[in-house]
Short mmCIF file of C-alpha atoms and ligand atoms in Angstrom, two decimals:
data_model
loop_
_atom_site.label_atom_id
_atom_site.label_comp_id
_atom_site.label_asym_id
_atom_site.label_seq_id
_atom_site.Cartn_x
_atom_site.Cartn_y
_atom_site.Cartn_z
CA UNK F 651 127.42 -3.94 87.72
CA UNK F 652 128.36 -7.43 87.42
CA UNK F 653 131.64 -6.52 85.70
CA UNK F 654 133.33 -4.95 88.37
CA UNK F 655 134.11 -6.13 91.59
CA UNK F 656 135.87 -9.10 93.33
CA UNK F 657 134.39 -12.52 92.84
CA UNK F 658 133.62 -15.00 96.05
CA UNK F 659 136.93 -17.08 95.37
CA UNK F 660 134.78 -20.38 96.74
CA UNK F 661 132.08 -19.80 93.90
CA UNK F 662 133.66 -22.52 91.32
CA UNK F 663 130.76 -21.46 88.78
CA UNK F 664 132.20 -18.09 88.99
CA UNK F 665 133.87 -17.90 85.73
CA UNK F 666 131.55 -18.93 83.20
CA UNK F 667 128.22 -17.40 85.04
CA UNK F 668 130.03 -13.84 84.82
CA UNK F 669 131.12 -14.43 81.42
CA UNK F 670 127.32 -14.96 80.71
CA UNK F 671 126.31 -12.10 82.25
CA UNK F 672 128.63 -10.35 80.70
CA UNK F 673 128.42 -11.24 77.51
CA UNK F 674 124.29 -10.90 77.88
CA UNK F 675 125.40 -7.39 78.47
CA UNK F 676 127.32 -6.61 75.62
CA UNK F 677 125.43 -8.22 72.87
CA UNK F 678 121.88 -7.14 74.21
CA UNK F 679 120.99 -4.80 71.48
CA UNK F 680 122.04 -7.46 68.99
CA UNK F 681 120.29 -9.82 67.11
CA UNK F 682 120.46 -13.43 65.07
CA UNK F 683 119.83 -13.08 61.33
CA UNK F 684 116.87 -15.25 60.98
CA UNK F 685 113.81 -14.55 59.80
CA UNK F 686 112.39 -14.39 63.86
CA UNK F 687 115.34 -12.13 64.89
CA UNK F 688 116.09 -14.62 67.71
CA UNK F 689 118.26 -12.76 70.12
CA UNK F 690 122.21 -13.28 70.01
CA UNK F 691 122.77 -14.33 73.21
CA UNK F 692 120.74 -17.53 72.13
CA UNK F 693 124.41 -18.12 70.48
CA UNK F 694 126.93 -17.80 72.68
CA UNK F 695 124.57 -20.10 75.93
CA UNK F 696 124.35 -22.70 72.93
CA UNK F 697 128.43 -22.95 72.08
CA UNK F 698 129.06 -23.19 75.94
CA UNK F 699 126.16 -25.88 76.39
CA UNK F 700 126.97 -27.74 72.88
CA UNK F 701 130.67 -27.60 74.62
CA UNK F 702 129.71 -29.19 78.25
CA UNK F 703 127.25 -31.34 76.79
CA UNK F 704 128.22 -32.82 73.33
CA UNK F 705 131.66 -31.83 74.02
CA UNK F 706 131.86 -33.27 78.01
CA UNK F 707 134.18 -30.19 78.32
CA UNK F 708 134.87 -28.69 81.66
CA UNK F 709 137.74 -26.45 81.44
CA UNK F 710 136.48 -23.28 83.30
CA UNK F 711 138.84 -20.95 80.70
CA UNK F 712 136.99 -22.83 77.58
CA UNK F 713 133.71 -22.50 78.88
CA UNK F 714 133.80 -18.49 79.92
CA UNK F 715 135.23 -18.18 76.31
CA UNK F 716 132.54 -19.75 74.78
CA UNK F 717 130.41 -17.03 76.00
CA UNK F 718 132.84 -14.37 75.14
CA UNK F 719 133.49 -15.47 71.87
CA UNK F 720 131.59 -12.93 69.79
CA UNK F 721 132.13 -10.40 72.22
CA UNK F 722 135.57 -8.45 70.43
CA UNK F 723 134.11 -9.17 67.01
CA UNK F 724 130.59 -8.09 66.80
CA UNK F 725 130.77 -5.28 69.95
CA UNK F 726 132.64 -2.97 71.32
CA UNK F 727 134.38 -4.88 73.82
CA UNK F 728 138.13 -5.25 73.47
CA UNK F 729 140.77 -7.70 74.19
CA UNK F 730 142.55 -5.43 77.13
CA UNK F 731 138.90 -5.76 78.87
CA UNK F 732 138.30 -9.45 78.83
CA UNK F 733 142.02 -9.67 80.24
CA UNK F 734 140.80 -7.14 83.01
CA UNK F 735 137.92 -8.81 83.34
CA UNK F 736 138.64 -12.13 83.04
CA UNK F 737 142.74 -12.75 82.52
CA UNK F 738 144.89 -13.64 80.64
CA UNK F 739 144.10 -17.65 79.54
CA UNK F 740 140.90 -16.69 78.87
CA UNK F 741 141.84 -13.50 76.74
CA UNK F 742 144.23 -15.45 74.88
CA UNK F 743 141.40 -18.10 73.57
CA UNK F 744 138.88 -15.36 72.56
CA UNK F 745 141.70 -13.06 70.77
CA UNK F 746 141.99 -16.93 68.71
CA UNK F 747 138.09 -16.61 68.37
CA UNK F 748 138.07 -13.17 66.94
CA UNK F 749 138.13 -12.25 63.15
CA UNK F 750 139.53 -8.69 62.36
CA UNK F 751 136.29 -7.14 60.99
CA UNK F 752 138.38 -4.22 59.47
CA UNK F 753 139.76 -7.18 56.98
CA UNK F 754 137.49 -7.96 53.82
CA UNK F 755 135.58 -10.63 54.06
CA UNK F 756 137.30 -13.41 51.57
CA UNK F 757 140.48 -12.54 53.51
CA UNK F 758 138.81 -12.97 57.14
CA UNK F 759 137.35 -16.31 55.78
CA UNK F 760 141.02 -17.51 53.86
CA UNK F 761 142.61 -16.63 57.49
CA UNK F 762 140.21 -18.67 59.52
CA UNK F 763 141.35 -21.59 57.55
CA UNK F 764 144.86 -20.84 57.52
CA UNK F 765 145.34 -19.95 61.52
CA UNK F 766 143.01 -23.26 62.56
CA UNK F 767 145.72 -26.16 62.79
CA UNK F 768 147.97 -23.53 64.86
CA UNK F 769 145.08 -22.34 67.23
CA UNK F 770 145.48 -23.73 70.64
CA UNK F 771 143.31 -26.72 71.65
CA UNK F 772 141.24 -24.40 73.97
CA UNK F 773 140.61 -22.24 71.11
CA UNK F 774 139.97 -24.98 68.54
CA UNK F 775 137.11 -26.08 71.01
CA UNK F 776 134.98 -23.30 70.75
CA UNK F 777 135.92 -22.99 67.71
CA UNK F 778 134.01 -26.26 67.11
CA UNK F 779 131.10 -25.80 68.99
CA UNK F 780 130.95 -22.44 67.19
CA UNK F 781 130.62 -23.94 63.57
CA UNK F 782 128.52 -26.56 64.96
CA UNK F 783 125.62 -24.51 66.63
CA UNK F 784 126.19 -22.51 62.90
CA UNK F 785 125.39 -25.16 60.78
CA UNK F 786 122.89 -26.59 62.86
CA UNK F 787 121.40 -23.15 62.81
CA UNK F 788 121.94 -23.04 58.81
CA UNK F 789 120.14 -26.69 58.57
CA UNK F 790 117.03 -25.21 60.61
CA UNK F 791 116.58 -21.95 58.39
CA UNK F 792 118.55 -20.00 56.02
CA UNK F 793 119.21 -16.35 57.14
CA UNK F 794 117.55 -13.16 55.72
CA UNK F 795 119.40 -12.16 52.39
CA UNK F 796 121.04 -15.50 51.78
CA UNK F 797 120.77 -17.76 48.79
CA UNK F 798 121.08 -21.51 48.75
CA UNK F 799 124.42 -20.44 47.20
CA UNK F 800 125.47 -19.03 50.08
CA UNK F 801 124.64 -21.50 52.16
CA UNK F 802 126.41 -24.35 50.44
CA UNK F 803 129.63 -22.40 50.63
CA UNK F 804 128.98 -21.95 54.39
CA UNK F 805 128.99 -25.58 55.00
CA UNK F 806 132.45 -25.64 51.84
CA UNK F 807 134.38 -23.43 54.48
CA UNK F 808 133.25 -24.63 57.43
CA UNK F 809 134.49 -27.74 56.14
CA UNK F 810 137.73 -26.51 55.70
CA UNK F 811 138.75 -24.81 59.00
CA UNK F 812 136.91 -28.12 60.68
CA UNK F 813 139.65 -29.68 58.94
CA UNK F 814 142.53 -27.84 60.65
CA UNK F 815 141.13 -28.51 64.32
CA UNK F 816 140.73 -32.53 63.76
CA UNK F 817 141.96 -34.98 67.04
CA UNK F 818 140.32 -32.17 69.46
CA UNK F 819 137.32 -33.90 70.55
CA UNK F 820 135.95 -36.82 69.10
CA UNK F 821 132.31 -36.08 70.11
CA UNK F 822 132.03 -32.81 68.40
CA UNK F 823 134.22 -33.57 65.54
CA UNK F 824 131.68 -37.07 64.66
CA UNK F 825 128.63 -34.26 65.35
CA UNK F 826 130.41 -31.69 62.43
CA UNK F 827 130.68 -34.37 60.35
CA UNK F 828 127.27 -35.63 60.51
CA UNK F 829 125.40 -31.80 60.09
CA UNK F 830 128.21 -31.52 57.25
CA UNK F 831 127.02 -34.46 55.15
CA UNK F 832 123.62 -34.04 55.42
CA UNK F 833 124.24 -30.64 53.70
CA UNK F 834 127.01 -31.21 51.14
N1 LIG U 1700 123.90 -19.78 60.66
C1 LIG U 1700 123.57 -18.57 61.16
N2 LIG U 1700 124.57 -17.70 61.49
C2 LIG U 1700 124.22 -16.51 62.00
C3 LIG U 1700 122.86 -16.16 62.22
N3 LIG U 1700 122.84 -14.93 62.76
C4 LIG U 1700 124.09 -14.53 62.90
N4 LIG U 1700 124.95 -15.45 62.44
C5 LIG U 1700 126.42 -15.32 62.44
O1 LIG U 1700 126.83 -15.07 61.10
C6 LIG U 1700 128.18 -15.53 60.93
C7 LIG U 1700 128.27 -16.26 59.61
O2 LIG U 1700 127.94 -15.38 58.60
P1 LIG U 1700 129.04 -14.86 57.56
O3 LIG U 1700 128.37 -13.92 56.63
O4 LIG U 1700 129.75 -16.05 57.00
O5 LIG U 1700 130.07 -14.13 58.49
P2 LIG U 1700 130.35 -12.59 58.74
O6 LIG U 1700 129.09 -12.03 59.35
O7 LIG U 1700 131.49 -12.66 59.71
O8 LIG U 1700 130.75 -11.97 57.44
C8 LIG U 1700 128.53 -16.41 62.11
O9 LIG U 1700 129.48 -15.68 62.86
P3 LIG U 1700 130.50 -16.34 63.90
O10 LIG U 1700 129.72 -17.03 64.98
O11 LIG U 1700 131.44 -15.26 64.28
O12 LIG U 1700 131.25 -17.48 63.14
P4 LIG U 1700 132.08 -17.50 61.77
O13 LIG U 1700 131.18 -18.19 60.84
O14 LIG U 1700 132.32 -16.06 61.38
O15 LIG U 1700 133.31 -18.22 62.10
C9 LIG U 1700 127.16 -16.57 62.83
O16 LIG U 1700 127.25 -16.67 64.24
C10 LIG U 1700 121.85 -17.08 61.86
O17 LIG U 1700 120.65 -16.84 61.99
N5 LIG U 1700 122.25 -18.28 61.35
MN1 LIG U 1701 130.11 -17.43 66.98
#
C-alpha cells in the first residue's frame, strides 16, 4: 500500500502525489451528486489544481490538504491518521477543512461562517478553492434533489464564509467573486 512506508526524502512531489493516492483510496466508492455521478475524486484533483493554477500556490502542506480535504468528513478516515500519515501542519489544515457531520446541518453551515476569519491562511486557501470548484460545479448543473432554491442559498452562504477569508489570495478571491455575481 501506498500509505505505509517511508517516502524517498529527495522526491519533492512526494507530499501531494501520496495525498492523491491516498485520498483516491479513501473516497473510491464515493460519488459527485450530479446527474452523471461523476466520481469524487474529480473534486479534490480540481481544489489542488484550481489552487496551483488560479491560485499560483505552492506550499507543499496546502496542496496535500487540498486532496485530503474531504477525506475526515465524508469517509472514514480520521484526523490521528492524516497526522500519521502525513503530520502535523498538514493535519492541522484539514481538521480546519472538516465540518462535524454529527452537527445538524444549519449549525454546520452557521459554524463555517463563524470559524472562517479565524482559520489559518493555509486553511482559508483550500477553503477557497473548495467553494470555488463548488460553485463552478453549481453554475454547470444543479445536483440531483435540489431546487433553484437551494441553489441560490448555496451561492448566499458561500458568500458569506468567502467573506471571512478576504486578503488571502487575490486571484481566487477576484475568481469567487466573478462565479458569485453571475449567480446572485
Ligand atoms: N456543487 C456541487 N457540490 C457537490 C456535488 N456533489 C457533491 N457535492 C458536495 O456537496 C457539498 C455541498 O452540499 P451541501 O448540501 O450544502 O452540504 P452537505 O452535504 O455538507 O450537507 C459540498 O461539500 P464540501 O466540498 O464539503 O463543501 P461545503 O460546501 O460543505 O463547504 C460539495 O463538495 C455536485 O455535484 N455539485
Ligand atoms: Mn470539498
Amino acid at each position: 500500500m501506498a500509505e505505509k512506508g517511508s517516502p524517498p526524502p529527495y522526491y519533492p512531489e512526494l507530499p501531494k502525489d501520496q495525498a492523491a493516492d491516498f485520498a483516491a483510496r479513501r473516497h473510491r466508492f464515493q460519488k459527485r451528486k450530479d446527474h452523471r455521478q461523476t466520481p469524487y475524486i474529480n473534486h479534490p484533483v480540481g481544489v489542488a489544481y484550481i489552487l496551483t493554477t488560479e491560485g499560483r500556490v505552492t506550499d507543499p502542506a496546502v496542496l496535500a490538504a487540498a486532496y485530503l480535504h474531504d477525506t475526515v468528513e465524508d469517509t472514514k478516515t480520521t484526523i490521528e491518521e492524516i497526522e500519521a500519515e502525513f503530520g502535523k501542519e498538514v493535519a492541522s489544515i484539514v481538521a480546519e477543512c472538516t465540518d462535524d457531520k454529527t452537527l445538524h446541518r444549519d449549525v454546520r453551515k452557521a459554524l463555517q461562517i463563524e470559524r472562517a476569519p479565524r482559520n489559518s491562511m493555509q486553511a482559508k486557501l483550500v477553503k477557497l478553492a473548495d467553494k470555488l470548484y463548488n460553485l463552478r460545479d453549481l453554475e454547470r448543473g444543479t445536483p440531483v434533489g435540489w431546487d433553484k432554491r437551494r441553489v441560490k442559498e448555496y451561492f448566499k452562504w458561500s458568500k458569506e464564509v468567502i467573506a471571512g477569508c478576504k486578503g488571502t489570495n487575490d486571484a481566487l478571491e477576484a475568481a469567487l467573486d466573478d462565479v458569485i455575481n453571475r449567480n446572485l
